[in-house]
PDB file of C-alpha atoms in Angstrom:
ATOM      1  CA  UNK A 110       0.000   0.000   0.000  1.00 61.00           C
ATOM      2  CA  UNK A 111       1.413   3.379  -0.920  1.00 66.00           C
ATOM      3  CA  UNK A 112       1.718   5.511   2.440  1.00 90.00           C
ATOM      4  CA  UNK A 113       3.075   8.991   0.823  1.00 95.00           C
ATOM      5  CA  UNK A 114       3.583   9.482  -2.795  1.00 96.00           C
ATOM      6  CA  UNK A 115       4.389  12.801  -4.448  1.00 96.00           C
ATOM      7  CA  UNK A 116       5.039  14.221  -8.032  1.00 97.00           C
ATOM      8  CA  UNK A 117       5.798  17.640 -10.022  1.00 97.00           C
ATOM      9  CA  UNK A 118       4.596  19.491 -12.977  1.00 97.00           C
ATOM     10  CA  UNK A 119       6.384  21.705 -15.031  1.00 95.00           C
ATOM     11  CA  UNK A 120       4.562  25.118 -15.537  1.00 94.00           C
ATOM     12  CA  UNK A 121       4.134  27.296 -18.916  1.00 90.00           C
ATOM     13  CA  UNK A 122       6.991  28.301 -20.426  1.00 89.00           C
ATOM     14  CA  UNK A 123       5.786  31.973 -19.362  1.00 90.00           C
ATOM     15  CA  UNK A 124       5.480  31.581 -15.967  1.00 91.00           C
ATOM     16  CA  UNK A 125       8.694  29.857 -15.291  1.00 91.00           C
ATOM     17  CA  UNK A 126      10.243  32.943 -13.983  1.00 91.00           C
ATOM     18  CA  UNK A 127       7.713  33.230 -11.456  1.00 93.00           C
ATOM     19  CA  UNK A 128       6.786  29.725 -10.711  1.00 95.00           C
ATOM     20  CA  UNK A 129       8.965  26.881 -10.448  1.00 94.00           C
ATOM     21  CA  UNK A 130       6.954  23.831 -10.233  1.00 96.00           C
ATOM     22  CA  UNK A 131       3.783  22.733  -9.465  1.00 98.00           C
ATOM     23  CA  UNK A 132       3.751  19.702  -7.082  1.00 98.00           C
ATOM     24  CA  UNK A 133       1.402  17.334  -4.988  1.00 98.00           C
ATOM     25  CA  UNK A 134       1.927  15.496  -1.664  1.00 98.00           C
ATOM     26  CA  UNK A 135      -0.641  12.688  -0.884  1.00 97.00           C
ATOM     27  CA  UNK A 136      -1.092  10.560   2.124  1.00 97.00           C
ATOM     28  CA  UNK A 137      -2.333   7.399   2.504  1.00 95.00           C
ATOM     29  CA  UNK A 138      -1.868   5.270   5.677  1.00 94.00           C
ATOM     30  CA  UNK A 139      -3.647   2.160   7.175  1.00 90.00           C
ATOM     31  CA  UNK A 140      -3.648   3.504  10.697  1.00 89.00           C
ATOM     32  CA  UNK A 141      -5.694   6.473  11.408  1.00 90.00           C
ATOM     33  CA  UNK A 142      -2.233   7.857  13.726  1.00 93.00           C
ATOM     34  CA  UNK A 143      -0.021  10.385  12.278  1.00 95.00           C
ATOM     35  CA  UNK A 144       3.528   9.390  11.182  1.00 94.00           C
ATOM     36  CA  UNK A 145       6.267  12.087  10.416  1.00 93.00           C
ATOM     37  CA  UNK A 146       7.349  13.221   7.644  1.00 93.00           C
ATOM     38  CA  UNK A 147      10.738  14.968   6.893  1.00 91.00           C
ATOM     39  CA  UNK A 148      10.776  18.206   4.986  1.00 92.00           C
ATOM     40  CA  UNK A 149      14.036  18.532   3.358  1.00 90.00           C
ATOM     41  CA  UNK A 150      15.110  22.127   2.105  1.00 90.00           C
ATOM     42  CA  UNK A 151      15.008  22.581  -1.404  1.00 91.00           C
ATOM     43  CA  UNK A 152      15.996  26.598  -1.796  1.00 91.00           C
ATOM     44  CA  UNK A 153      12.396  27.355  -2.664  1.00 92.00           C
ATOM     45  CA  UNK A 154       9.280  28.866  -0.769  1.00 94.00           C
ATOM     46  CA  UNK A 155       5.872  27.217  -1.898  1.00 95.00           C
ATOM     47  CA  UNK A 156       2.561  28.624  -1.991  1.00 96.00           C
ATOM     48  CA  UNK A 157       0.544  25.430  -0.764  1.00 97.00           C
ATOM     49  CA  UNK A 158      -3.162  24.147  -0.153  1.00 98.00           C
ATOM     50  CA  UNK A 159      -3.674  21.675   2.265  1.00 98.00           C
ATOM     51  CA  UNK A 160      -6.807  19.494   2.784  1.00 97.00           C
ATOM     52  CA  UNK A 161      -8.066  16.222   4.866  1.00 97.00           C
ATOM     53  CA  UNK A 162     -11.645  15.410   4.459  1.00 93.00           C
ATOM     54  CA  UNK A 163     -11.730  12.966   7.541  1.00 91.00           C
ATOM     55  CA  UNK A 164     -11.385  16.251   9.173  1.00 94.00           C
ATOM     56  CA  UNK A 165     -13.467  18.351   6.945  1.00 95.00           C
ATOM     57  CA  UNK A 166      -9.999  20.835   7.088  1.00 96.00           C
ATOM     58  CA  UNK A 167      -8.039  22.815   4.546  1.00 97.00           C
ATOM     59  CA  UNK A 168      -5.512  25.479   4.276  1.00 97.00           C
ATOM     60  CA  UNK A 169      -3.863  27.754   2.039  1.00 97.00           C
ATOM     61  CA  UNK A 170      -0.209  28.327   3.384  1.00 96.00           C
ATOM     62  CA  UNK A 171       3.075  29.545   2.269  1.00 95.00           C
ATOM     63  CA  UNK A 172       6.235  28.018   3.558  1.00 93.00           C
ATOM     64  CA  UNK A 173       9.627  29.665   4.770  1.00 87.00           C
ATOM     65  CA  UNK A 174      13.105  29.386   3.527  1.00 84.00           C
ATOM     66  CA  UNK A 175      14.572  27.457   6.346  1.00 81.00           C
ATOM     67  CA  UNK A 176      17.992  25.555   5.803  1.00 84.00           C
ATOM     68  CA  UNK A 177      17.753  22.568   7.641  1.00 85.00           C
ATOM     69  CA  UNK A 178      14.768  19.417   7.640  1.00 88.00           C
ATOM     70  CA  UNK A 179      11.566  19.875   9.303  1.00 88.00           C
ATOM     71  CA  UNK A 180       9.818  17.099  10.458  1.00 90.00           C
ATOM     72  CA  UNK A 181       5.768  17.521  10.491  1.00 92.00           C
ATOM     73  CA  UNK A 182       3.247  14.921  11.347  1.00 95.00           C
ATOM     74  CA  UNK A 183       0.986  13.895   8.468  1.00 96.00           C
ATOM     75  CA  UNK A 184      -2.484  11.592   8.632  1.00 96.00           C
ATOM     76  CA  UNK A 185      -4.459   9.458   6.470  1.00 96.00           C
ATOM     77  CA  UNK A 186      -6.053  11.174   3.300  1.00 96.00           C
ATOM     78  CA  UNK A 187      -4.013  14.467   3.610  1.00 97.00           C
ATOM     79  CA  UNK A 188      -3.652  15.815   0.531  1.00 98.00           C
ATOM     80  CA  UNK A 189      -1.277  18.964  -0.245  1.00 98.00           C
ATOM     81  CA  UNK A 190      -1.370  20.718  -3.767  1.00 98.00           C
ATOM     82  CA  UNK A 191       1.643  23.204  -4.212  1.00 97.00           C
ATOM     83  CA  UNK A 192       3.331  25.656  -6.270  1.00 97.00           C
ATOM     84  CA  UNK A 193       7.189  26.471  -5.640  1.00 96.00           C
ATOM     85  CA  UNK A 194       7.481  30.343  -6.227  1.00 95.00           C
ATOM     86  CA  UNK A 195      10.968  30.850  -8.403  1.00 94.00           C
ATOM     87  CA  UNK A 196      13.500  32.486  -6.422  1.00 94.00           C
ATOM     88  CA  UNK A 197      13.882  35.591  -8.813  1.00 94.00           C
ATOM     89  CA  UNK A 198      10.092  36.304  -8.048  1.00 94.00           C
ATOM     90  CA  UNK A 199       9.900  35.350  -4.247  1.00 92.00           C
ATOM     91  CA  UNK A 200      10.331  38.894  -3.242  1.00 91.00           C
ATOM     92  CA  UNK A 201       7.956  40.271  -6.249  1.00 90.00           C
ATOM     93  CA  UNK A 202       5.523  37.830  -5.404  1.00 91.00           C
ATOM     94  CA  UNK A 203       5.247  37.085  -2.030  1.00 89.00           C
ATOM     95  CA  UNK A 204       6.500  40.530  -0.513  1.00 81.00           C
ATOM     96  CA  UNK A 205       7.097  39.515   3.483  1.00 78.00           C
ATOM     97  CA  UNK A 206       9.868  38.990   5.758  1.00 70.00           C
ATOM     98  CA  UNK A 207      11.002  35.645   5.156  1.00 63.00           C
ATOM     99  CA  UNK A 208      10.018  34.884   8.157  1.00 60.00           C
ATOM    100  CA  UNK A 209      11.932  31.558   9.750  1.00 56.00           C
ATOM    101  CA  UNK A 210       8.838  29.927  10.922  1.00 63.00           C
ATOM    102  CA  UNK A 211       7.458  26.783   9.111  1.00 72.00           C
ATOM    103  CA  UNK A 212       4.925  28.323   7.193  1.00 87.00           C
ATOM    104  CA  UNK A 213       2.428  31.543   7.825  1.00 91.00           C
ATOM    105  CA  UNK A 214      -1.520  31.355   6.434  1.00 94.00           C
ATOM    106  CA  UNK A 215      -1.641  32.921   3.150  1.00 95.00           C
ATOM    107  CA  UNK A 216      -3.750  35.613   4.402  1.00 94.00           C
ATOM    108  CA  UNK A 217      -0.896  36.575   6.374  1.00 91.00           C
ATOM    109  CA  UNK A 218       0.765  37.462   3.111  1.00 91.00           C
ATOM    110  CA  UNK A 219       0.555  40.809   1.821  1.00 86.00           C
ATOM    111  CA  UNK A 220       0.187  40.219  -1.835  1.00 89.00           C
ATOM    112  CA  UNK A 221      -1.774  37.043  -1.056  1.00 92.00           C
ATOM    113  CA  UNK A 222      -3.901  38.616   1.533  1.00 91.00           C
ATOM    114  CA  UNK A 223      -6.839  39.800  -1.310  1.00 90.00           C
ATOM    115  CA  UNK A 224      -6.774  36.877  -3.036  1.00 92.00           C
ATOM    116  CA  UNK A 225      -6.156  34.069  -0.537  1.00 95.00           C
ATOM    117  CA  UNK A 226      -9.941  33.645   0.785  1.00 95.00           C
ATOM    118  CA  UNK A 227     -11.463  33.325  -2.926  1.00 95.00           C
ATOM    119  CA  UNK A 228      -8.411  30.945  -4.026  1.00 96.00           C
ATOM    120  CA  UNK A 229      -8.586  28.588  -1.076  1.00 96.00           C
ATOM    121  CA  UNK A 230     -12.211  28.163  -1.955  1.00 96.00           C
ATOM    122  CA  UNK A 231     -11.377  27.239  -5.806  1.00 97.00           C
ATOM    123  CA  UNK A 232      -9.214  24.772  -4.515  1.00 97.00           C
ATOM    124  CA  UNK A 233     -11.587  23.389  -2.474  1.00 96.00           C
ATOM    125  CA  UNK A 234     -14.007  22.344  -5.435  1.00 96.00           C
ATOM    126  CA  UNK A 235     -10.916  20.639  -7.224  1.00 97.00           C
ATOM    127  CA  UNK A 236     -11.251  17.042  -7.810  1.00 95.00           C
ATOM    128  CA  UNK A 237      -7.568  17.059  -9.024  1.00 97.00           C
ATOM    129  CA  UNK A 238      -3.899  18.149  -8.874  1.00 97.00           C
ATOM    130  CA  UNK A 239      -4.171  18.973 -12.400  1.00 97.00           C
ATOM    131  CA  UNK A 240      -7.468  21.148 -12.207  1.00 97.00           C
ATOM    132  CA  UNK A 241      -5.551  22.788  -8.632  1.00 98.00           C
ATOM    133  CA  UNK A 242      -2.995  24.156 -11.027  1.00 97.00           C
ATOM    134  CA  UNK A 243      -4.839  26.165 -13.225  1.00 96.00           C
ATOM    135  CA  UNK A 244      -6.420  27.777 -10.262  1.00 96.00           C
ATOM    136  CA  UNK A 245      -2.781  28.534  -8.594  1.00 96.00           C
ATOM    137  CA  UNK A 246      -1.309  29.807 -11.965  1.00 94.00           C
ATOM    138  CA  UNK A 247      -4.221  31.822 -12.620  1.00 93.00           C
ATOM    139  CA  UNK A 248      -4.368  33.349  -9.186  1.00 92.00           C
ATOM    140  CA  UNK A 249      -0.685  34.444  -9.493  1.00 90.00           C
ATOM    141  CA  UNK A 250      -1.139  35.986 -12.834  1.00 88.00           C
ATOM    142  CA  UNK A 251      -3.819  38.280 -11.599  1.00 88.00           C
ATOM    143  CA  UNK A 252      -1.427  39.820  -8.715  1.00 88.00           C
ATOM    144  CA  UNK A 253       0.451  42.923  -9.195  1.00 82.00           C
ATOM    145  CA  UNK A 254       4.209  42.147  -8.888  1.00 85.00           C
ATOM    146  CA  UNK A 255       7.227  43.824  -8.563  1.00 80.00           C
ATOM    147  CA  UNK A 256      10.171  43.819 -11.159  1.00 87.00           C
ATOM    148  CA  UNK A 257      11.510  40.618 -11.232  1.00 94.00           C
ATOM    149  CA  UNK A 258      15.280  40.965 -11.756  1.00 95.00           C
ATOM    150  CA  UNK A 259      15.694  39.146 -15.359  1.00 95.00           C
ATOM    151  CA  UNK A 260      19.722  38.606 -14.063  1.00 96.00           C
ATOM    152  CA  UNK A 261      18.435  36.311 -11.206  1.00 97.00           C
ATOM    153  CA  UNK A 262      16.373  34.638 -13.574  1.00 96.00           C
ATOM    154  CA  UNK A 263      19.097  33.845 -15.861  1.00 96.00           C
ATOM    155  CA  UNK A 264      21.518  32.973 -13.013  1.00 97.00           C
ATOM    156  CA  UNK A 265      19.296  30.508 -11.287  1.00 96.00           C
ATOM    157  CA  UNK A 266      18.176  28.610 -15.277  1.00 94.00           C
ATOM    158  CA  UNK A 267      22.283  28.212 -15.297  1.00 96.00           C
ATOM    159  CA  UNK A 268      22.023  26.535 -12.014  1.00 95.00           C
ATOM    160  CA  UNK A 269      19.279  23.964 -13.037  1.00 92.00           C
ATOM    161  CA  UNK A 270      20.512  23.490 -16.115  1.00 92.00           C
ATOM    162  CA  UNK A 271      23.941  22.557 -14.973  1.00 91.00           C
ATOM    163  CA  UNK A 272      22.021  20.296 -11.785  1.00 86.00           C
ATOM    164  CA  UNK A 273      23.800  22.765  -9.599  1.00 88.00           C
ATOM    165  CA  UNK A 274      27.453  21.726  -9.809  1.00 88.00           C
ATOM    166  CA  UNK A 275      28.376  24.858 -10.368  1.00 92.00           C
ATOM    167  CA  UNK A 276      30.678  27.334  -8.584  1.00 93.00           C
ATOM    168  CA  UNK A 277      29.226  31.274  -7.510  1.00 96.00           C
ATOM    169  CA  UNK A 278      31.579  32.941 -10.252  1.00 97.00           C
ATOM    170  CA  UNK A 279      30.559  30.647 -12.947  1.00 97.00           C
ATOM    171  CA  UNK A 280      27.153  31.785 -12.117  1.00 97.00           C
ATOM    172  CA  UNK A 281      27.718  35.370 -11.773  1.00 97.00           C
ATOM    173  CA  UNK A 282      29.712  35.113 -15.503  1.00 97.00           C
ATOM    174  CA  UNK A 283      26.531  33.466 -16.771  1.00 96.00           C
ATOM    175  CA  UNK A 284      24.288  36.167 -15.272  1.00 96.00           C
ATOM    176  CA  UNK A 285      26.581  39.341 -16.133  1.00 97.00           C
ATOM    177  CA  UNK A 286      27.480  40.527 -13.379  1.00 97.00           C
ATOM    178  CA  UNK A 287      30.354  40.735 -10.912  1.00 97.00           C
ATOM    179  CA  UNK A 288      29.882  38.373  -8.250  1.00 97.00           C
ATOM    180  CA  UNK A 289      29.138  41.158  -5.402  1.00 97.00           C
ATOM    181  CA  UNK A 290      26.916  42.150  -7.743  1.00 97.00           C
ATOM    182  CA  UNK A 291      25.329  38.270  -8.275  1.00 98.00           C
ATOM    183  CA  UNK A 292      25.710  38.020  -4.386  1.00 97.00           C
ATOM    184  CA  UNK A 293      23.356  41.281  -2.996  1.00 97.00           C
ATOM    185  CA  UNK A 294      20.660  40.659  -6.692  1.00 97.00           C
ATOM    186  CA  UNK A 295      20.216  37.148  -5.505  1.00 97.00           C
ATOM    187  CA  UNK A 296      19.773  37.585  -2.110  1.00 95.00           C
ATOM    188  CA  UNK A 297      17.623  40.612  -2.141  1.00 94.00           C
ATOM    189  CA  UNK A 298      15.252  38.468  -4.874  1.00 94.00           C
ATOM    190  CA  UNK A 299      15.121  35.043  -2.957  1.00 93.00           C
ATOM    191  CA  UNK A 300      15.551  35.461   0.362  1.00 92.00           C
ATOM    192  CA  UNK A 301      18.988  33.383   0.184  1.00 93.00           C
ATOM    193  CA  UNK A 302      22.048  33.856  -0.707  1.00 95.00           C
ATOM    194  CA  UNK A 303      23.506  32.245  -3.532  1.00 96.00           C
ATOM    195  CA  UNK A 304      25.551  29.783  -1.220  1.00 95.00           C
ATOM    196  CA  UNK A 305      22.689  28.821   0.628  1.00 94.00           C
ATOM    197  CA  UNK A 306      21.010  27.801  -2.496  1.00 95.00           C
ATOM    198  CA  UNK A 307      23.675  25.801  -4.105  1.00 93.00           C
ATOM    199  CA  UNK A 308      23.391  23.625  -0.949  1.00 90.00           C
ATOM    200  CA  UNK A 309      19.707  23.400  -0.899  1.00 92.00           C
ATOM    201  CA  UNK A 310      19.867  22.677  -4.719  1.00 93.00           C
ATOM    202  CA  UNK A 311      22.651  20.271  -5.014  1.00 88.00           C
ATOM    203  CA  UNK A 312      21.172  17.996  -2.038  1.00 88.00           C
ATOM    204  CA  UNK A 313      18.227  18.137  -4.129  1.00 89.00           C
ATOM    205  CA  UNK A 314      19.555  16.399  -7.053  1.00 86.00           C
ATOM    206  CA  UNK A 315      20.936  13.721  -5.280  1.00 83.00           C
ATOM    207  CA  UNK A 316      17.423  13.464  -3.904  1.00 85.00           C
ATOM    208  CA  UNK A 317      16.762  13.060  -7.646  1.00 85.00           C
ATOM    209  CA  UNK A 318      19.618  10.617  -8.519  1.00 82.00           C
ATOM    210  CA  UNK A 319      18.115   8.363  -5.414  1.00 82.00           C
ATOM    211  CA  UNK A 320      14.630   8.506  -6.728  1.00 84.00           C
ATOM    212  CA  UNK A 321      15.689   7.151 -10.333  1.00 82.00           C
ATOM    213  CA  UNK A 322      17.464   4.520  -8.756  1.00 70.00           C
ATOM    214  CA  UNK A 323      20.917   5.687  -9.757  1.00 59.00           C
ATOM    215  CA  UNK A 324      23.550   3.655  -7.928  1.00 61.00           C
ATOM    216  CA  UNK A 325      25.073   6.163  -5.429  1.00 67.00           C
ATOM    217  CA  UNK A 326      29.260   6.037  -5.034  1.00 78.00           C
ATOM    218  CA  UNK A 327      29.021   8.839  -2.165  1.00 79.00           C
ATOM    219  CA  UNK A 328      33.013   9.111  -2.819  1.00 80.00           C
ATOM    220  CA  UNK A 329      31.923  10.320  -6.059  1.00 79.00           C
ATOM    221  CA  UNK A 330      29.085  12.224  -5.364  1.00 75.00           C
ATOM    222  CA  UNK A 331      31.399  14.214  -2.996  1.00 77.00           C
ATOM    223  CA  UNK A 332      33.740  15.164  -5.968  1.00 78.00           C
ATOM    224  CA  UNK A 333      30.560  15.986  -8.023  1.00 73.00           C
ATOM    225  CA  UNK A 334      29.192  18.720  -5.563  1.00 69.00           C
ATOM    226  CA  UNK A 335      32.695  19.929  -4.783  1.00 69.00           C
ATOM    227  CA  UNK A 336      34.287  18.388  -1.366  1.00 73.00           C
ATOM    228  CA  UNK A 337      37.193  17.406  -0.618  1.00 73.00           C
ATOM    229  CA  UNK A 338      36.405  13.968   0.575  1.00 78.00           C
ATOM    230  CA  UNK A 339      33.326  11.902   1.506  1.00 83.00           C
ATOM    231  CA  UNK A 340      33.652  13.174   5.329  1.00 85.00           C
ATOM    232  CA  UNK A 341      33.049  16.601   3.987  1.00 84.00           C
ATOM    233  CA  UNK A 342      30.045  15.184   1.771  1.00 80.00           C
ATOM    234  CA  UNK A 343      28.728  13.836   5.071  1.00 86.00           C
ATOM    235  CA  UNK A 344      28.905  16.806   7.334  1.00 86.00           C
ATOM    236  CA  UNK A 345      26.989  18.695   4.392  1.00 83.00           C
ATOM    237  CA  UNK A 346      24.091  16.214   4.871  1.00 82.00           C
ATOM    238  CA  UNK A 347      24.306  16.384   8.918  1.00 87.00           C
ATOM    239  CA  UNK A 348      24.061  20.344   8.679  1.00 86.00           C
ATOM    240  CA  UNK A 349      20.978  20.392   6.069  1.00 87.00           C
ATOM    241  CA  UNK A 350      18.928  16.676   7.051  1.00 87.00           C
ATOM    242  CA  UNK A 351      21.040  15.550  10.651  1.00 87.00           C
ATOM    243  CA  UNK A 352      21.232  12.196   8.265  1.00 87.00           C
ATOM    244  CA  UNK A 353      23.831  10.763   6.758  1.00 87.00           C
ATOM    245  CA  UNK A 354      24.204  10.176   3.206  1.00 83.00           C
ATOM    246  CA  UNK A 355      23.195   6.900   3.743  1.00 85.00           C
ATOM    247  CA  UNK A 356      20.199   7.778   5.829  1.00 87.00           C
ATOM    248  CA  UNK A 357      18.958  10.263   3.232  1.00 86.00           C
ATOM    249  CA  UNK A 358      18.678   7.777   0.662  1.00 85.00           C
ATOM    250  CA  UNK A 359      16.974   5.902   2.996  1.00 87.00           C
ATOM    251  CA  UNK A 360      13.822   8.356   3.931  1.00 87.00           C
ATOM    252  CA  UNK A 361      13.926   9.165   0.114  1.00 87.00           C
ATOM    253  CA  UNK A 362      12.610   5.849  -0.880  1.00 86.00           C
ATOM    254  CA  UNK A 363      10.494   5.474   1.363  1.00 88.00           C
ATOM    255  CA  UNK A 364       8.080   7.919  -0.335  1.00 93.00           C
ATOM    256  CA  UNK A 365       6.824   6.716  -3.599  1.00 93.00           C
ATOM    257  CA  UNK A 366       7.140   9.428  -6.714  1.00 93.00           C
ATOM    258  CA  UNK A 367       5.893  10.131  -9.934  1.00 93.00           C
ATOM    259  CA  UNK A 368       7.000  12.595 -12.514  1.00 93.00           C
ATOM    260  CA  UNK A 369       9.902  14.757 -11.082  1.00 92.00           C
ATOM    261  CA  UNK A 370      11.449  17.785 -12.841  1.00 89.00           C
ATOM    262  CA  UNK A 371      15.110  17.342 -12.980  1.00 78.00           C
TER     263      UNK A 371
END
């Protein structure tokens, strides 16, 4: 029996500088007590809706930019439709203070606040992830954003593209600008510095590698995302999961995925 699955969707080739993905969380358990679930940091804030008829709840929420795993207890029949807000736009879009709490109602939000009541109940009468996206993407097309800094944007398609095994001055080469110049542009338009996303983005693509069943040489894997040795590899994992590489890999597969955008 599956007990969590999740998956991604790409979004429209014009809204990829404002939205990243698109992805759902399901539960299903045989037990009607909670298990946890481990959060890992992927660089990225999400606006998400959350709903569990059992308990005739549901939520629309928008997550921080923490660093480090959260672990959150999850039931039977949860269901969690998302959409991860591109780091060039999450200033533009979501306009707060990065706060370092888990996540803050959408309300909360000040360029969510006027549309978050009439969006949560859209995604109420959604029978689907797939219908739940055209109702996020829609939503976020009506708000009023700020510029989005084009340089970010370019900076941070260099970093997917490349699976982010890249180093900051490559990036700042590929954006056009000097890297104190990359360094303050990134930061003030995600939240993050451009360190702090490398990390978040290279554990995720091991995450990836995992998932497709790749066999994992860690020794090599360290090399990849630039250590020195597998030690360093493995203190990298302890700071952002407290797992090892090893244990990682482990909570990865135990959560069943579909389509995943690499």
């Amino acid at each position: 029996m599956t007990v969590m699955f999740y998956r991604e969707i790409a979004p429209n080739s014009d809204a990829s500088h404002i939205i990243f993905s698109f992805w759902e969380f399901r539960v299903n358990l045989p037990t009607t007590e909670p298990i946890v679930h481990e959060i890992f940091p992927d660089g990225c804030r999400s606006i998400f809706y959350y709903k569990n008829a059992r308990f005739k709840t549901s939520a629309l929420l928008v997550s921080s930019l923490g660093l480090e795993s959260v672990n959150v207890p999850v039931f039977d029949g949860d269901v969690y439709w998302g959409m991860r807000v591109a780091p060039a736009a999450c200033r533009a879009l979501l306009n707060d203070e990065m706060t370092s709490e888990q996540s803050r109602p959408a309300a909360e939000i000040p360029n969510l606040a006027d549309v978050a009541h009439d969006l949560t109940a859209k995604l109420g009468d959604c029978e689907n992830f797939e219908a739940a996206i055209s109702k996020l993407e829609a939503s976020v097309r009506r708000l009023k954003l700020e510029a989005i800094d084009e340089r970010v944007v370019s900076a941070v398609r260099f970093v997917e593209e490349n699976h982010a095994q890249v180093k900051i001055d490559e990036i700042a080469a590929a954006a056009g600008l000097s890297r104190r110049q990359f360094e303050r542009r990134f930061l003030q338009s995600s939240g993050l510095t451009p360190k702090q996303y490398l990390r978040a983005r290279r554990l995720r693509a091991t995450a990836i590698k995992i998932v497709e069943n790749a066999g994992q040489n860690w020794a090599n894997r360290a090399a990849e995302m630039g250590f020195a040795d597998q030690a360093h590899l493995s203190h990298e994992f302890n700071a952002l999961t407290s797992r090892t590489p090893r244990a990682f890999a482990e909570r990865v597969k135990q959560i069943e995925h579909g389509k995943l955008i690499k």
